[in-house]
């Protein structure tokens, strides 16, 4: 049980929401398919268009599902994909009534 | 026809500070695992904020032999099999340097096998990353010291009859203080093992099983590099601290991965320094 | 702490003198593998190096030894190995690498009889051509041949200086006679010993091109750990050190690797000319055999024969201008060597059939006596 003094007051707080963006370097991609095959959240898909070498790079068709685990970035043999974190701050009301 | 994928933005890949950008894209085939290991190594350097000025990346000959040329650190590409002997010279001559050898199974265990066992025996401080793709890739897919029983290569066209080395077992028996095995699929576990090994003193060995979709896996009808990676997912089991002798690699049953050895032993250049200090005081 | 330079006079062996010469030249790393008749150099280095702040390592074979020396040199430490012919046969792989990556390093070959295991404890001079042509591809190295214990010391220092100046592996080609002979060695004071160190880059790391040569055809050398972040490879490479597989890259690299030696021959070569000015008979001999030849020449002179001795001290590159001078009045040139004919070919190339060139070979593990040599000379010129 919280004591009276420890109870938090009802004040507005800033809340950070994190979104992710997938960056693909199309020129370096060799279309191995590791990223979209092993993505645990099925964020990525094979692109329908090919790059200058004829490889099909990945496409982040379900970016909202991305939790930023970074597996695609770690497993890519060509340093052609990485995840960027985009933090946005919003003011919300929090606390106990 | 080419178009720009919708997802492109201006951001930079975080490991590029550790890579010679003017050499990208690299020479490795599509779906070859060597690139993934280079990625893991660069990631380990990044997460440790590793002192690049003291790093020397050394490799021998072959596909993986080209690895040393891609890092924005001092690098040296030796003759076939000699990377570990070179690294021993570097470490003994200047113990402030940290040599890392990245090379292939044929380079390190056939032509360079003697250097491997003796550097491990002496416990010279270095990390050896062996990318094992079960064949000689650069020369066109010949059999080598890790080619499995009955596998087809261009120099074992009727099936390999030689008994292969189990590399983690060789490393452990030779005296390595850290021994691990992962596949290219285990990119993040591999990164963690590299981080651990880089912070440890002595002879450290990590084997990484990698697809060779152009040669070995094609001759043996394993499908694409992606199919091979899927197979790794199906076959690999993680058994940390299992007896390296029992850590089998069998493409029909299972691939045992994990960190098998993590021990302490006096390191060679430390012992040399200690002995020299005593002698100089006389 | 022991002194690196043991200034003074000592009675010692050629092998020991080579080790002391290396230390005096600044060598602080030795990697080796036991082999007769060069082992005493490793033994001396194993004893001396840790006591003066250097490092000795005994490797698993000669390939590893030579490769470790290249690694040590690239780590900024003057480095050496010592072996005999069979060891050089293994090291030749790495000698090519050292040539290609322009590595300053010294190899002492105390020559014994071959082929193969041959005569481990006997004298020979049969690795003269191996030193020049042992590794594959077009290249030039430097090789010096001592004729005394003192020269084992002096020429080892000179070998270090030349290898540092030209960034090229440099041989001290001793024969077993000189390696195991004991005589007086004078080690000068440290400040009287001339030391040459490799050129260092003068540009910041971002502007440094590791294989871009200066006007002398030698590139400045950064070493590992200095922040230059350079790459070196045994593959054909451009000025950045990156592998390049086109015609232009090979053409830009290989001729320069040869020319940095060929165009500096006058700065490298050394020879000793004894009584050659009016010599009608010119004896060419080197190493242990030159000592026999010197006695034979002096004895014959005393009897009125117009005979002289040409002793190449630098054998690669061959001191051809000095030989032309020595042979200017000669009617016969006789090459006495402890092999079945090696340097005689080089002498013939210089003399060009203008006067007869005779070979006096000896393949038995010991040098001629002066009388025997004189008989051999007489038999060919009379």
PDB file of N, CA, C and O in Angstrom, chain C residues 18 39 46 60 67 75 92 112 119 150 167 171 176 184 215 238 240 272 281 284 309-310 322-323 330 338 347 378:
ATOM      1  N   UNK C  18      76.247 -12.617 -36.075  1.00  0.00           N
ATOM      2  CA  UNK C  18      75.055 -12.199 -36.813  1.00  0.00           C
ATOM      3  C   UNK C  18      73.959 -11.762 -35.841  1.00  0.00           C
ATOM      4  O   UNK C  18      73.278 -10.745 -36.050  1.00  0.00           O
ATOM      5  N   UNK C  39      71.241 -22.674 -36.012  1.00  0.00           N
ATOM      6  CA  UNK C  39      70.525 -22.679 -34.735  1.00  0.00           C
ATOM      7  C   UNK C  39      71.135 -21.758 -33.687  1.00  0.00           C
ATOM      8  O   UNK C  39      70.411 -21.192 -32.872  1.00  0.00           O
ATOM      9  N   UNK C  46      67.253 -16.094 -28.373  1.00  0.00           N
ATOM     10  CA  UNK C  46      66.367 -16.517 -27.284  1.00  0.00           C
ATOM     11  C   UNK C  46      66.923 -16.070 -25.934  1.00  0.00           C
ATOM     12  O   UNK C  46      66.182 -15.735 -25.019  1.00  0.00           O
ATOM     13  N   UNK C  60      56.295 -22.994 -35.183  1.00  0.00           N
ATOM     14  CA  UNK C  60      56.078 -24.422 -35.459  1.00  0.00           C
ATOM     15  C   UNK C  60      56.786 -24.886 -36.731  1.00  0.00           C
ATOM     16  O   UNK C  60      56.928 -26.087 -36.965  1.00  0.00           O
ATOM     17  N   UNK C  67      56.572 -15.771 -41.609  1.00  0.00           N
ATOM     18  CA  UNK C  67      55.330 -15.009 -41.617  1.00  0.00           C
ATOM     19  C   UNK C  67      55.196 -14.165 -40.354  1.00  0.00           C
ATOM     20  O   UNK C  67      54.738 -13.013 -40.405  1.00  0.00           O
ATOM     21  N   UNK C  75      54.201  -4.475 -37.492  1.00  0.00           N
ATOM     22  CA  UNK C  75      53.820  -3.911 -36.196  1.00  0.00           C
ATOM     23  C   UNK C  75      54.857  -2.905 -35.706  1.00  0.00           C
ATOM     24  O   UNK C  75      54.791  -2.451 -34.571  1.00  0.00           O
ATOM     25  N   UNK C  92      60.235 -19.368 -48.707  1.00  0.00           N
ATOM     26  CA  UNK C  92      60.119 -18.670 -49.987  1.00  0.00           C
ATOM     27  C   UNK C  92      58.710 -18.179 -50.263  1.00  0.00           C
ATOM     28  O   UNK C  92      58.521 -17.140 -50.896  1.00  0.00           O
ATOM     29  N   UNK C 112      74.135 -24.835 -46.058  1.00  0.00           N
ATOM     30  CA  UNK C 112      74.671 -26.183 -45.925  1.00  0.00           C
ATOM     31  C   UNK C 112      74.447 -26.904 -47.253  1.00  0.00           C
ATOM     32  O   UNK C 112      73.802 -26.362 -48.149  1.00  0.00           O
ATOM     33  N   UNK C 119      73.720 -32.169 -46.537  1.00  0.00           N
ATOM     34  CA  UNK C 119      74.780 -32.271 -45.541  1.00  0.00           C
ATOM     35  C   UNK C 119      74.575 -31.188 -44.485  1.00  0.00           C
ATOM     36  O   UNK C 119      75.145 -30.101 -44.592  1.00  0.00           O
ATOM     37  N   UNK C 150      83.679 -10.886 -38.370  1.00  0.00           N
ATOM     38  CA  UNK C 150      83.420  -9.445 -38.311  1.00  0.00           C
ATOM     39  C   UNK C 150      82.357  -9.036 -39.329  1.00  0.00           C
ATOM     40  O   UNK C 150      81.466  -8.241 -39.041  1.00  0.00           O
ATOM     41  N   UNK C 167      62.587  -1.163 -48.180  1.00  0.00           N
ATOM     42  CA  UNK C 167      61.408  -1.980 -47.858  1.00  0.00           C
ATOM     43  C   UNK C 167      61.433  -3.288 -48.644  1.00  0.00           C
ATOM     44  O   UNK C 167      60.507  -3.594 -49.398  1.00  0.00           O
ATOM     45  N   UNK C 171      68.752 -10.731 -47.438  1.00  0.00           N
ATOM     46  CA  UNK C 171      69.445 -11.930 -46.961  1.00  0.00           C
ATOM     47  C   UNK C 171      70.852 -11.612 -46.484  1.00  0.00           C
ATOM     48  O   UNK C 171      71.552 -10.824 -47.110  1.00  0.00           O
ATOM     49  N   UNK C 176      78.421 -22.291 -44.004  1.00  0.00           N
ATOM     50  CA  UNK C 176      78.645 -22.934 -42.699  1.00  0.00           C
ATOM     51  C   UNK C 176      80.024 -22.604 -42.145  1.00  0.00           C
ATOM     52  O   UNK C 176      80.208 -22.496 -40.937  1.00  0.00           O
ATOM     53  N   UNK C 184      88.126 -13.094 -33.980  1.00  0.00           N
ATOM     54  CA  UNK C 184      87.926 -11.863 -33.238  1.00  0.00           C
ATOM     55  C   UNK C 184      86.796 -11.038 -33.829  1.00  0.00           C
ATOM     56  O   UNK C 184      86.695 -10.882 -35.046  1.00  0.00           O
ATOM     57  N   UNK C 215      59.803   9.557 -55.010  1.00  0.00           N
ATOM     58  CA  UNK C 215      60.675   9.553 -56.186  1.00  0.00           C
ATOM     59  C   UNK C 215      61.694   8.416 -56.159  1.00  0.00           C
ATOM     60  O   UNK C 215      62.118   7.917 -57.204  1.00  0.00           O
ATOM     61  N   UNK C 238      46.596  -1.582 -55.796  1.00  0.00           N
ATOM     62  CA  UNK C 238      46.843  -0.206 -56.223  1.00  0.00           C
ATOM     63  C   UNK C 238      47.519   0.564 -55.077  1.00  0.00           C
ATOM     64  O   UNK C 238      47.900  -0.019 -54.064  1.00  0.00           O
ATOM     65  N   UNK C 240      46.275   2.416 -52.915  1.00  0.00           N
ATOM     66  CA  UNK C 240      45.522   2.330 -51.658  1.00  0.00           C
ATOM     67  C   UNK C 240      45.770   1.008 -50.949  1.00  0.00           C
ATOM     68  O   UNK C 240      45.338   0.816 -49.819  1.00  0.00           O
ATOM     69  N   UNK C 272      84.828  -6.298 -52.955  1.00  0.00           N
ATOM     70  CA  UNK C 272      86.207  -6.053 -52.536  1.00  0.00           C
ATOM     71  C   UNK C 272      87.133  -6.488 -53.666  1.00  0.00           C
ATOM     72  O   UNK C 272      87.065  -7.628 -54.125  1.00  0.00           O
ATOM     73  N   UNK C 281      94.909 -12.599 -64.455  1.00  0.00           N
ATOM     74  CA  UNK C 281      94.061 -13.706 -64.000  1.00  0.00           C
ATOM     75  C   UNK C 281      93.206 -13.165 -62.861  1.00  0.00           C
ATOM     76  O   UNK C 281      93.730 -12.655 -61.869  1.00  0.00           O
ATOM     77  N   UNK C 284      87.263 -15.005 -58.902  1.00  0.00           N
ATOM     78  CA  UNK C 284      86.049 -14.520 -58.254  1.00  0.00           C
ATOM     79  C   UNK C 284      85.681 -15.543 -57.186  1.00  0.00           C
ATOM     80  O   UNK C 284      85.501 -16.732 -57.499  1.00  0.00           O
ATOM     81  N   UNK C 309      91.910 -10.805 -56.971  1.00  0.00           N
ATOM     82  CA  UNK C 309      90.688 -11.425 -56.426  1.00  0.00           C
ATOM     83  C   UNK C 309      89.537 -10.432 -56.436  1.00  0.00           C
ATOM     84  O   UNK C 309      89.678  -9.302 -55.967  1.00  0.00           O
ATOM     85  N   UNK C 310      88.437 -10.872 -56.977  1.00  0.00           N
ATOM     86  CA  UNK C 310      87.199 -10.083 -56.910  1.00  0.00           C
ATOM     87  C   UNK C 310      86.255 -10.797 -55.957  1.00  0.00           C
ATOM     88  O   UNK C 310      85.877 -11.944 -56.193  1.00  0.00           O
ATOM     89  N   UNK C 322      81.505  -3.111 -60.666  1.00  0.00           N
ATOM     90  CA  UNK C 322      82.756  -3.396 -59.961  1.00  0.00           C
ATOM     91  C   UNK C 322      83.495  -4.568 -60.621  1.00  0.00           C
ATOM     92  O   UNK C 322      84.721  -4.554 -60.735  1.00  0.00           O
ATOM     93  N   UNK C 323      82.750  -5.579 -61.076  1.00  0.00           N
ATOM     94  CA  UNK C 323      83.396  -6.727 -61.730  1.00  0.00           C
ATOM     95  C   UNK C 323      84.045  -6.292 -63.045  1.00  0.00           C
ATOM     96  O   UNK C 323      85.155  -6.729 -63.372  1.00  0.00           O
ATOM     97  N   UNK C 330      91.989  -8.497 -67.408  1.00  0.00           N
ATOM     98  CA  UNK C 330      92.047  -9.958 -67.238  1.00  0.00           C
ATOM     99  C   UNK C 330      92.014 -10.691 -68.569  1.00  0.00           C
ATOM    100  O   UNK C 330      91.354 -10.263 -69.523  1.00  0.00           O
ATOM    101  N   UNK C 338      81.574 -22.908 -53.764  1.00  0.00           N
ATOM    102  CA  UNK C 338      81.290 -24.181 -53.098  1.00  0.00           C
ATOM    103  C   UNK C 338      79.920 -24.703 -53.539  1.00  0.00           C
ATOM    104  O   UNK C 338      78.992 -24.842 -52.752  1.00  0.00           O
ATOM    105  N   UNK C 347      78.515 -14.051 -63.581  1.00  0.00           N
ATOM    106  CA  UNK C 347      79.808 -13.518 -64.022  1.00  0.00           C
ATOM    107  C   UNK C 347      79.877 -13.570 -65.555  1.00  0.00           C
ATOM    108  O   UNK C 347      80.284 -12.605 -66.207  1.00  0.00           O
ATOM    109  N   UNK C 378      95.655 -23.216 -62.255  1.00  0.00           N
ATOM    110  CA  UNK C 378      96.711 -23.540 -63.225  1.00  0.00           C
ATOM    111  C   UNK C 378      96.192 -24.464 -64.335  1.00  0.00           C
ATOM    112  O   UNK C 378      96.454 -24.250 -65.505  1.00  0.00           O
TER     113      UNK C 378
END
